[in-house]
Short mmCIF file of C-alpha atoms in Angstrom, two decimals:
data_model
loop_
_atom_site.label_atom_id
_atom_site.label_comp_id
_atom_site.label_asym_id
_atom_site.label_seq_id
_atom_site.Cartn_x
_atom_site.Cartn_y
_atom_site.Cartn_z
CA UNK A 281 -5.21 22.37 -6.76
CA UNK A 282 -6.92 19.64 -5.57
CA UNK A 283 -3.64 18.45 -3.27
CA UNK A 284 -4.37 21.33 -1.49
CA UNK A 285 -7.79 19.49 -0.55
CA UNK A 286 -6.37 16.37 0.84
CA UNK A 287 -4.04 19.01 3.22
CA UNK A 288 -6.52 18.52 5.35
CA UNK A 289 -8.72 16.11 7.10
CA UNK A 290 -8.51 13.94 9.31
CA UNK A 291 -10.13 12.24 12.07
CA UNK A 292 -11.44 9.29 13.59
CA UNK A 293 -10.60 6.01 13.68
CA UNK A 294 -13.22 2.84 13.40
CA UNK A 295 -11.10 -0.34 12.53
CA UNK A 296 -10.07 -3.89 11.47
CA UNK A 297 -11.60 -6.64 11.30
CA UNK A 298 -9.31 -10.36 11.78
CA UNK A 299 -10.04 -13.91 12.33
CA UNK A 300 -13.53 -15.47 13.04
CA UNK A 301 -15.31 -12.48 12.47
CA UNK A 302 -13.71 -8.57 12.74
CA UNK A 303 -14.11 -5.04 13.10
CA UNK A 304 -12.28 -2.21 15.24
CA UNK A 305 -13.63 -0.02 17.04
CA UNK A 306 -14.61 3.60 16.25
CA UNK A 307 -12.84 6.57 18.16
CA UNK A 308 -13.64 10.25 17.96
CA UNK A 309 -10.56 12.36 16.58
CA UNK A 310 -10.22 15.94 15.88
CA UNK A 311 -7.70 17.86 13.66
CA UNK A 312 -4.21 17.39 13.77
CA UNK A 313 -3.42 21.21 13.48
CA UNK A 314 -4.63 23.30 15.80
CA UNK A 315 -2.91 26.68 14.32
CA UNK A 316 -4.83 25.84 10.95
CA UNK A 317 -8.05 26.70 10.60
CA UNK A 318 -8.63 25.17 7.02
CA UNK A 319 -7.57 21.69 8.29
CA UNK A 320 -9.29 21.98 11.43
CA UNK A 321 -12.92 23.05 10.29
CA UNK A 322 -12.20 19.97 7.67
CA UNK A 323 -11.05 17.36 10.31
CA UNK A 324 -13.92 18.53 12.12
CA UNK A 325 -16.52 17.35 9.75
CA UNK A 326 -14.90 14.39 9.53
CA UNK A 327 -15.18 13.29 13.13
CA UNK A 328 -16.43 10.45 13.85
CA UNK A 329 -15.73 8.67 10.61
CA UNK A 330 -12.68 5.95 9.84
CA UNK A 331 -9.62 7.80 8.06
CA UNK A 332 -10.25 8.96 4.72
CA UNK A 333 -7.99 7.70 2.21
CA UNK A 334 -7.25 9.26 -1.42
CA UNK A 335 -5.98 7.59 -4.58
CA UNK A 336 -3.03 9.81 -6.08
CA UNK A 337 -2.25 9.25 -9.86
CA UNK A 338 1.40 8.98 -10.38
CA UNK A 339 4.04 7.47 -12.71
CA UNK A 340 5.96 4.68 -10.13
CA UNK A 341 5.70 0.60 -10.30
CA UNK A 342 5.86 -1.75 -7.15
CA UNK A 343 7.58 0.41 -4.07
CA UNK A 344 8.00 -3.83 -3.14
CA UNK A 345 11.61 -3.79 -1.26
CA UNK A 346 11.97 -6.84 -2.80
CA UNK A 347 13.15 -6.58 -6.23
CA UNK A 348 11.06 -7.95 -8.54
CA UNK A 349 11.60 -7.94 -12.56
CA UNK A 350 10.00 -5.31 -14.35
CA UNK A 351 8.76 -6.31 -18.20
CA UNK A 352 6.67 -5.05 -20.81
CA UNK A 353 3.98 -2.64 -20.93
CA UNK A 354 3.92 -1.49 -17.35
CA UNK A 355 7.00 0.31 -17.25
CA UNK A 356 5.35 3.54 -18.57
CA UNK A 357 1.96 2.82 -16.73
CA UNK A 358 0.60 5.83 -14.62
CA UNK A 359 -0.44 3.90 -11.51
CA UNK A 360 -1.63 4.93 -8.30
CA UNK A 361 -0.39 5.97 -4.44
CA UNK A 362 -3.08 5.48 -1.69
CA UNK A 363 -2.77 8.25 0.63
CA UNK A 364 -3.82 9.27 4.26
CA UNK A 365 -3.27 12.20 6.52
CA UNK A 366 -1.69 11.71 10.11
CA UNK A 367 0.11 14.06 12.45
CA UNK A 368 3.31 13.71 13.61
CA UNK A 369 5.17 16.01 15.97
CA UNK A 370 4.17 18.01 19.00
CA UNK A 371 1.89 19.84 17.86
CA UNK A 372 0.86 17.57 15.52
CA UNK A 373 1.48 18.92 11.78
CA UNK A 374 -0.43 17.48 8.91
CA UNK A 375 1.59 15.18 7.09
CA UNK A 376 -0.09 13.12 3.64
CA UNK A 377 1.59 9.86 3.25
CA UNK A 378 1.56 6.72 1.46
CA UNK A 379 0.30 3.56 3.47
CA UNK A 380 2.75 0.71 2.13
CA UNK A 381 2.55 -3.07 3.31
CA UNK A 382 5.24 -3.54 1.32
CA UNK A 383 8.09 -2.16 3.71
CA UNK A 384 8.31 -1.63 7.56
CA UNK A 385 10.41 2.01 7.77
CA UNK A 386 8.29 5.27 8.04
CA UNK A 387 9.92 8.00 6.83
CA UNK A 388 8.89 12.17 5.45
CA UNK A 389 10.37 14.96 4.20
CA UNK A 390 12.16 16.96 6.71
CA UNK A 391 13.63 20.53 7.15
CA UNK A 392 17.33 20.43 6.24
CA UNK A 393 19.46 22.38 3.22
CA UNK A 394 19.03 21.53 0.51
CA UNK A 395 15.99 18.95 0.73
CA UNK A 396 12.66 17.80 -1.16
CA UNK A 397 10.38 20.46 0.17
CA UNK A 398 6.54 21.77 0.46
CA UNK A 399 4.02 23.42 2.69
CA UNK A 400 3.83 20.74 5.12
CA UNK A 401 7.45 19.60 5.41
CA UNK A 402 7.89 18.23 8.86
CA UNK A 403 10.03 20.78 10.80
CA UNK A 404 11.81 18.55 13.48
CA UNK A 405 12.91 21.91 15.36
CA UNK A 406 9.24 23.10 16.26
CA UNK A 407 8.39 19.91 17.56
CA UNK A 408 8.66 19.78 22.05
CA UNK A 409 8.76 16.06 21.30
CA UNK A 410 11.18 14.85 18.57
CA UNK A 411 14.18 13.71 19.23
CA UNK A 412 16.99 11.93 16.98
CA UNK A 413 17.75 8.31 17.52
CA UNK A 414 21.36 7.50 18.53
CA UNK A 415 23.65 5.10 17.65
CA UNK A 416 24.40 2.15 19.80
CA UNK A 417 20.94 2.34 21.19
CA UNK A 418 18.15 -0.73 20.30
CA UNK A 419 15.98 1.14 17.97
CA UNK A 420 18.82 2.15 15.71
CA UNK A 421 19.48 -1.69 15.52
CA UNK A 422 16.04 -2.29 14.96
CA UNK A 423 16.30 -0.19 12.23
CA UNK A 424 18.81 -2.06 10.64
CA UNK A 425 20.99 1.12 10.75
CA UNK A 426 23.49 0.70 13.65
CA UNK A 427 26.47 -1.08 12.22
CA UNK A 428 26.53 1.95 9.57
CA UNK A 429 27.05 4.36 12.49
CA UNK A 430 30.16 5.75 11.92
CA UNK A 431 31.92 6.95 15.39
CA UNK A 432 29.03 7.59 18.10
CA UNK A 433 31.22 9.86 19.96
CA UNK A 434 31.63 12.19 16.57
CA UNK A 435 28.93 11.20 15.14
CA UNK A 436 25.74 9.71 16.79
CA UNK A 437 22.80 10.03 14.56
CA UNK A 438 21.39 6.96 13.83
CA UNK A 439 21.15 6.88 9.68
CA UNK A 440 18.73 5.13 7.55
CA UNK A 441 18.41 4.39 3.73
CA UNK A 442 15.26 2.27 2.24
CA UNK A 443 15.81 1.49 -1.18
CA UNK A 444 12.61 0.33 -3.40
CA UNK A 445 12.07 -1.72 -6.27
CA UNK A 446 11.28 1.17 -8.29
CA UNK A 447 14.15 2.70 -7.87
CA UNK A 448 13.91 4.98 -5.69
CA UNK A 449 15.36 5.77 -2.37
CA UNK A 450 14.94 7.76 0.89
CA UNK A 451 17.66 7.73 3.13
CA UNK A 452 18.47 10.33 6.14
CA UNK A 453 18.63 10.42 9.89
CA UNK A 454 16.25 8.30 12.44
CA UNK A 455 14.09 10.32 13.89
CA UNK A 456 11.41 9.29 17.24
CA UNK A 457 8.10 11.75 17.73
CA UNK A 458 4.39 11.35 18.56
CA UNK A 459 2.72 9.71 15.30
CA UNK A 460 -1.06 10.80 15.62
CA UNK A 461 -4.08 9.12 14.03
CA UNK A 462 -6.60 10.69 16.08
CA UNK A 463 -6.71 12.40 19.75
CA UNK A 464 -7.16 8.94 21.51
CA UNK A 465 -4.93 7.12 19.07
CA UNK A 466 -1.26 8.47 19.37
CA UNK A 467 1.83 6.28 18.92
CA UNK A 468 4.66 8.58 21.25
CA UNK A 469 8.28 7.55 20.40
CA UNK A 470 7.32 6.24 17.45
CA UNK A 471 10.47 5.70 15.01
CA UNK A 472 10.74 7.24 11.71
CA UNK A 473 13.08 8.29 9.09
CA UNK A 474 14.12 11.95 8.84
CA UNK A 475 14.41 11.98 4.75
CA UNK A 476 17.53 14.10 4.40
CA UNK A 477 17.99 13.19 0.85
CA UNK A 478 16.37 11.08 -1.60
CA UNK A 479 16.90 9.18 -5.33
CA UNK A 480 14.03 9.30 -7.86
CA UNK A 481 12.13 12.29 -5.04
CA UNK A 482 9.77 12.83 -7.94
CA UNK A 483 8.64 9.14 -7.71
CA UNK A 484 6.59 9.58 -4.24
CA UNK A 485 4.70 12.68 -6.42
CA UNK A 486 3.16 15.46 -4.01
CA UNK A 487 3.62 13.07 -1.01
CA UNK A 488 5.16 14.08 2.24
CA UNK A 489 6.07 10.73 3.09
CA UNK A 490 5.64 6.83 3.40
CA UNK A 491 3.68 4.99 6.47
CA UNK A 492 5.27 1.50 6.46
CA UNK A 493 2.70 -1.20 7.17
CA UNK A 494 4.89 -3.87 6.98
CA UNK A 495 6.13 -6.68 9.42
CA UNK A 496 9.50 -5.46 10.25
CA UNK A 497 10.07 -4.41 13.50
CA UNK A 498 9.70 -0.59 12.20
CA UNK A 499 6.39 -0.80 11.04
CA UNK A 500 3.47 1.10 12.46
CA UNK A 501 1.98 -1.60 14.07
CA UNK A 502 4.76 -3.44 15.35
CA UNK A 503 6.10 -0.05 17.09
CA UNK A 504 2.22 0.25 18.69
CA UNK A 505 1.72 -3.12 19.57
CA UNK A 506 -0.14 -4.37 21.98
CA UNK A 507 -2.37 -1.06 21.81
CA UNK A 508 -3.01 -1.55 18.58
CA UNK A 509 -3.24 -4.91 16.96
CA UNK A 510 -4.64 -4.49 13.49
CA UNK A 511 -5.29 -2.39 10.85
CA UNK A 512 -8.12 -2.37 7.47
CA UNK A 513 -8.17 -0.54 4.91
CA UNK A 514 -10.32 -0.02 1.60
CA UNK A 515 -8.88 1.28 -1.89
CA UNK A 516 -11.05 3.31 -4.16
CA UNK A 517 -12.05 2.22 -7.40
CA UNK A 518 -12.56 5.75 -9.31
CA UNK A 519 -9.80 6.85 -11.11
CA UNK A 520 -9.26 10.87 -11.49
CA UNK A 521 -7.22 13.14 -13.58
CA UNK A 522 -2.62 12.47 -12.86
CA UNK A 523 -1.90 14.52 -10.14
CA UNK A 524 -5.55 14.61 -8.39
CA UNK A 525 -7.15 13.29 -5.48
CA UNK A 526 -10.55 11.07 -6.63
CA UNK A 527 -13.53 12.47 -5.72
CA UNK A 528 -14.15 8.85 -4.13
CA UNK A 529 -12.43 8.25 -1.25
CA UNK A 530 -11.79 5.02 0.32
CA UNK A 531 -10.57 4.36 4.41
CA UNK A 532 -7.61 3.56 6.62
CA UNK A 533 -8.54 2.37 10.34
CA UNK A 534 -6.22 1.28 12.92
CA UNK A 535 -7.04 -0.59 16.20
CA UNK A 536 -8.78 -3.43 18.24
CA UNK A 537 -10.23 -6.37 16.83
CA UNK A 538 -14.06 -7.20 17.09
CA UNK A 539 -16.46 -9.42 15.90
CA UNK A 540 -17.27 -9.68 11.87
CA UNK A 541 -19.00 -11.85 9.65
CA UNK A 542 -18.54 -11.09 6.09
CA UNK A 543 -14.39 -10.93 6.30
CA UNK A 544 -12.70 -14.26 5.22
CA UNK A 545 -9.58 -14.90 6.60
CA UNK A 546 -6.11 -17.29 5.93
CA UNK A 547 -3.03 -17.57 7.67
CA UNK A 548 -0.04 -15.48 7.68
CA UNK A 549 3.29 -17.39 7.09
CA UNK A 550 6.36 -16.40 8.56
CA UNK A 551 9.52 -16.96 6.30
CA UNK A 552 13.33 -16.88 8.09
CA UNK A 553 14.77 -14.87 4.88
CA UNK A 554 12.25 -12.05 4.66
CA UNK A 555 10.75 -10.82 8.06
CA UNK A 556 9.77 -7.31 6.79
CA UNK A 557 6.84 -8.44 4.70
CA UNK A 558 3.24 -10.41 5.67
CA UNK A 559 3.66 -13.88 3.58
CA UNK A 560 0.44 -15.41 2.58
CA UNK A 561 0.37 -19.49 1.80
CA UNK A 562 -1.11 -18.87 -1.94
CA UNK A 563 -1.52 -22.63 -3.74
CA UNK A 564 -3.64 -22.07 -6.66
CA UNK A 565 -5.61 -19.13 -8.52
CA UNK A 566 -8.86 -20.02 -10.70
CA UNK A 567 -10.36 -18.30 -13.63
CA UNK A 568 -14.12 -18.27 -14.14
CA UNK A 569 -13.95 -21.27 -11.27
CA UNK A 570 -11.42 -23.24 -12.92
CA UNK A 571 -8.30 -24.45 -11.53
CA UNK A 572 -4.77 -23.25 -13.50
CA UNK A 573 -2.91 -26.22 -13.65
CA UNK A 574 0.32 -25.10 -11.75
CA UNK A 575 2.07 -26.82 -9.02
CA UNK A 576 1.54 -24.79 -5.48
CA UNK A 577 5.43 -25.04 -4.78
CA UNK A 578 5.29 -22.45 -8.22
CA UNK A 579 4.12 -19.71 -5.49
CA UNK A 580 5.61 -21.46 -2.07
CA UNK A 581 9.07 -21.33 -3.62
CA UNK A 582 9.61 -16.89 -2.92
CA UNK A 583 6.52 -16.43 -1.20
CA UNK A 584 3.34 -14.58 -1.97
CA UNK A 585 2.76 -11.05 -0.30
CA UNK A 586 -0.65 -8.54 -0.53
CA UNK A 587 0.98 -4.97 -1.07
CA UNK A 588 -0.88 -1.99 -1.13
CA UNK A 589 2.15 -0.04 -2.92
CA UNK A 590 2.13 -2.06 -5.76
CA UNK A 591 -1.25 -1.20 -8.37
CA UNK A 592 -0.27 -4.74 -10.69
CA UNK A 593 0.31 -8.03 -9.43
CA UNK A 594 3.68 -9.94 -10.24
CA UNK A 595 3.85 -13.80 -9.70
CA UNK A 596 6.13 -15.95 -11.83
CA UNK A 597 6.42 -16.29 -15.64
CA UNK A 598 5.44 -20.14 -15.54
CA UNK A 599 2.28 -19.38 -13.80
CA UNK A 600 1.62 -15.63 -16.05
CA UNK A 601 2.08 -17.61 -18.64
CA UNK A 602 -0.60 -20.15 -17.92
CA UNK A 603 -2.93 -17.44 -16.82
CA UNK A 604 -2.56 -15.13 -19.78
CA UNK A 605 -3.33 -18.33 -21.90
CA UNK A 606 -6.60 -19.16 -20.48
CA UNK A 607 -7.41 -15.23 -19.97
CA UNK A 608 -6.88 -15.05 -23.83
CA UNK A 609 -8.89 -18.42 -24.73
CA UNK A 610 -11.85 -17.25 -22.84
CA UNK A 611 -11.79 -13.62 -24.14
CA UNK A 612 -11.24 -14.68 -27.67
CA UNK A 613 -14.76 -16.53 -27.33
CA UNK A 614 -16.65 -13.60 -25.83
CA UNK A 615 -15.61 -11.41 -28.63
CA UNK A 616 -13.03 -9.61 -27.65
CA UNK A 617 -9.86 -8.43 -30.54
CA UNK A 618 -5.88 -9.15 -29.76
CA UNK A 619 -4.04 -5.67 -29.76
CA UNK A 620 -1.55 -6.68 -31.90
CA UNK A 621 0.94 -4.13 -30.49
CA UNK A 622 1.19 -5.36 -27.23
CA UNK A 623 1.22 -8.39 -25.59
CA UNK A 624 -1.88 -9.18 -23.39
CA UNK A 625 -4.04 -6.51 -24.18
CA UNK A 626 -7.32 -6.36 -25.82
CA UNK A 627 -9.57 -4.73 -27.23
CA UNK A 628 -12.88 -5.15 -25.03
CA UNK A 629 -15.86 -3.21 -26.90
CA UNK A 630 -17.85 -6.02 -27.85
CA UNK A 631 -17.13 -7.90 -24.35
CA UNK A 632 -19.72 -7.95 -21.83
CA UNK A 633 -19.35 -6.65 -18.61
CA UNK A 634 -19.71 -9.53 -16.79
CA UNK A 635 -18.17 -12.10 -19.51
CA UNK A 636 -15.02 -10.30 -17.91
CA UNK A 637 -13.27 -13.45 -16.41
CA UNK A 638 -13.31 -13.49 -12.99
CA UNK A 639 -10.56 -14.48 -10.32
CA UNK A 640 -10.08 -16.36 -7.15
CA UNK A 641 -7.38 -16.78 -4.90
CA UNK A 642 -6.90 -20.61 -3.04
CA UNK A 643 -4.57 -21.11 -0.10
CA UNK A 644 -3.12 -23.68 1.98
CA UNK A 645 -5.32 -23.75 4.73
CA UNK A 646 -8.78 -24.18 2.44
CA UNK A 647 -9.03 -19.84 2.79
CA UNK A 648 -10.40 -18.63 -0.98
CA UNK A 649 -11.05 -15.25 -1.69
CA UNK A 650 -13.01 -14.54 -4.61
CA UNK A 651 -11.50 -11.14 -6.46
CA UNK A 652 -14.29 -11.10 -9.46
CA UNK A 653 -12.77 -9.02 -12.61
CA UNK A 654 -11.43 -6.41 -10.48
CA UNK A 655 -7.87 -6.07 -11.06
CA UNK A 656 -7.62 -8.54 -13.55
CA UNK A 657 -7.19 -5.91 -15.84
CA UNK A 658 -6.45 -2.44 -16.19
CA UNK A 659 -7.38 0.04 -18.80
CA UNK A 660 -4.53 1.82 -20.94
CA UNK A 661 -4.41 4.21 -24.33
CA UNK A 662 -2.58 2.35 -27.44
CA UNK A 663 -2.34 4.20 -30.47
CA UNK A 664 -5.37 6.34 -29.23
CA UNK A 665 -7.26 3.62 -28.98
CA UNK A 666 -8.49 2.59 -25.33
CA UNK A 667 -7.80 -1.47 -24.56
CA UNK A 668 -7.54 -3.50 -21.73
CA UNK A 669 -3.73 -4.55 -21.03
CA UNK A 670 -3.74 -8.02 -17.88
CA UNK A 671 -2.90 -5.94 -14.81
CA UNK A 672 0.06 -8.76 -14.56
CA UNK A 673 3.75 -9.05 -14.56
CA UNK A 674 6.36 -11.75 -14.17
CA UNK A 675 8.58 -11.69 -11.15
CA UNK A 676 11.75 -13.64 -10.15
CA UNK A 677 11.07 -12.68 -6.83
CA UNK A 678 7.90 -12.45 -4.03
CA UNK A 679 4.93 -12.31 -5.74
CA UNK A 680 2.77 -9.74 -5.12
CA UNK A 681 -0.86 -9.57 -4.90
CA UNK A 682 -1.27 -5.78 -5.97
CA UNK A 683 -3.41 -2.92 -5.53
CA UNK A 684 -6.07 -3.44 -8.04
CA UNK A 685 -7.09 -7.01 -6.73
CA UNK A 686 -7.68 -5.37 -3.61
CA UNK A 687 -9.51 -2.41 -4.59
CA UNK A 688 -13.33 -2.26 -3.39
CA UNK A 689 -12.54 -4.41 -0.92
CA UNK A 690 -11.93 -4.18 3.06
CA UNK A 691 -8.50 -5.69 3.61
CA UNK A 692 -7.66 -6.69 7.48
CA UNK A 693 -4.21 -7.32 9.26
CA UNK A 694 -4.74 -9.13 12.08
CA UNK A 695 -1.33 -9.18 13.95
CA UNK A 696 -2.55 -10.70 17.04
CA UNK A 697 -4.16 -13.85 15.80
CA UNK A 698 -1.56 -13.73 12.48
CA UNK A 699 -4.27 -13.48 10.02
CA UNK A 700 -4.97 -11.45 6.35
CA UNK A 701 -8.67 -11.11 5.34
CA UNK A 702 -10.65 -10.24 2.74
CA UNK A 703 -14.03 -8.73 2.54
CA UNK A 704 -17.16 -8.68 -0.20
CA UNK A 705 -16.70 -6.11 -2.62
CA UNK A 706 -18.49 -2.33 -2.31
CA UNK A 707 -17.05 -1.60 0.75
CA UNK A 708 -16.03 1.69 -0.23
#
């Protein structure tokens, strides 16, 4: 099976970009496990390259720990996980997990009775450097876990429990090892969840676990900081067959800023509610160049987030509403048919390539990133019949700029000067 490819690899590290101009620095890596000669040849002919990254067909909506409200056609929509492989433990065993801005907590599949299993379940016992978190101690309190500690004299694991807007859950015992990206980029006591149990397992597919990217203090570059102060990443565009790996792979890197010209950047905005996510200052979106006439407090109000875990976008129903009307106006012209069936989908046959309308994003501090078509839609069978459904849904909530805006694109966190950018698409 082709899961049994993406086992392997790994290597190397090249990374971000950030502010005026970005890009990280490349570092030689070699495989993760030494006692397995697949994934080392594999890592091997990898060195020297930024961290491959796989798109993994599932059936899950936003992972978003916000909750957001779910509506209409997407409920049932196979969407995707974006996947790397790291090593965790001493020695480092081959884990393949899901990078998430969306939430801060780390977690995989451990060895206990009873548990989620595979080949590459992290076994906590055969690792020389794990070691459980304790109640009472700062970590545990970081990890928003301590005043669920029971009695630390009877019982002084540190527990955690992450629950997603998909509904599922992990939830087990904190855990602090070696996290390894390559052999010059190790995190040591970094903090992770031990999952120990989980609700809706069969949402995170063949998965071992979940690399949170967020801005909580749990979050892979907040536990690293200041070695590492940003982190890219590119999402393939291919799509493959449920349950396999695309042929096309896109990249994770993690590391220093340097200099980059093609990367445009805005601001990150801190909110006092909701520390665990990267806020963006989002004040108006345009279609074919044209402003949607919506009020910027319409996205101000919850916030607007980028998240990697989430393949559509969700803003509110005032502003989908608006969209979805102009998005219909201008596809009605170009010759396009209304699926009567469902709501915002069409029929696309006789529409031009590029008379697909095309999407930018404005923000407060005169930042605009210019999307094109990608993600605007996303294809889906009705009725055996294949049409083109808006990859959007309303929210209550945070809106969320998903997966599918981003794909094709390099996307940089730049925690050190506070930034989010955006690079020209093609760049993987």
């Amino acid at each position: 099976m082709a899961r049994r490819i993406i086992f392997l690899l790994f290597l190397i590290a090249c990374v971000v970009d950030r502010s005026v101009n970005v890009h990280c620095e490349k570092q030689l890596v070699s495989s993760f496990d030494k006692h397995d000669n697949a994934s080392s040849s594999l890592a091997e002919l990898f060195s020297g390259k930024r961290i491959p990254l796989f798109r993994y067909i599932t059936n899950k909506t936003s992972r978003l720990s916000t909750k957001a409200v779910q509506v209409g056609w997407d409920r049932g929509l196979q969407t995707s996980l974006y996947v790397i492989s790291v090593g965790l433990g001493t020695p480092a065993k081959t884990q393949i997990v899901e990078i998430d801005t969306g939430s801060s907590t780390s977690w995989v599949f451990c060895e206990c009775d009873g548990c989620h299993t595979n080949p590459r379940t992290f076994l906590q016992s055969r690792s020389t450097t794990c070691a459980k978190v304790s109640c009472g101690t700062s970590m545990c309190l970081l990890g928003g876990s301590d005043p669920h500690c029971q009695d630390s004299e009877n019982y002084p694991d540190c527990p955690f429990r992450v629950s997603y807007q998909d509904g599922s859950a992990s939830y087990g015992i904190l855990y602090q090892d070696t996290l390894t990206f390559s052999d010059v980029q190790k995190i040591p006591g970094f903090s992770f969840g031990c999952n120990m149990d989980s609700f809706g397992a069969n949402e995170f597919g063949n998965v071992d676990g979940l690399l949170g990217m967020g801005a909580g203090a749990m979050s892979v570059l907040k536990q690293s900081s200041p070695t590492f102060d940003c982190f890219s990443y590119c999402l393939p565009l291919q799509k493959s067959e449920r349950g396999f790996f695309s042929k096309t792979t896109g990249y994770f890197s993690l590391g220093k800023v340097a200099t980059r010209t093609d990367v445009r950047y805005t601001k990150m905005v801190a909110r006092k509610k909701n520390t665990e996510l990267f806020f963006v200052d989002l004040t108006a979106i345009s279609v074919d160049g044209e402003r949607l006439g919506l009020s910027p407090s319409i996205f101000s109000r919850k916030g607007v987030v980028f998240d990697s875990g989430s393949e559509l976008s969700y803003i509110p129903d005032r502003a989908l509403s608006v969209l979805s009307q102009r998005i219909r106006e201008l596809l009605l012209r170009r010759g396009a048919a209304e699926e009567e069936s469902e709501r915002n989908c069409y029929d696309m046959r006789s529409v031009d390539e590029g008379d697909m309308p095309a999407i930018s994003l404005h923000f407060d501090d005169g930042a605009r990133f210019d999307l094109g078509s990608h993600g605007v839609f996303v294809e889906r069978s009705v009725q055996e019949q294949d049409v083109w459904c808006l990859a959007f849904a309303p929210t209550e909530s945070v809106s969320i700029i998903g997966s599918l805006m981003q794909t094709s694109k390099e996307v940089v966190y730049d925690l050190k000067r506070q930034l989010i950018g955006i690079g020209p698409s093609g760049a993987c």
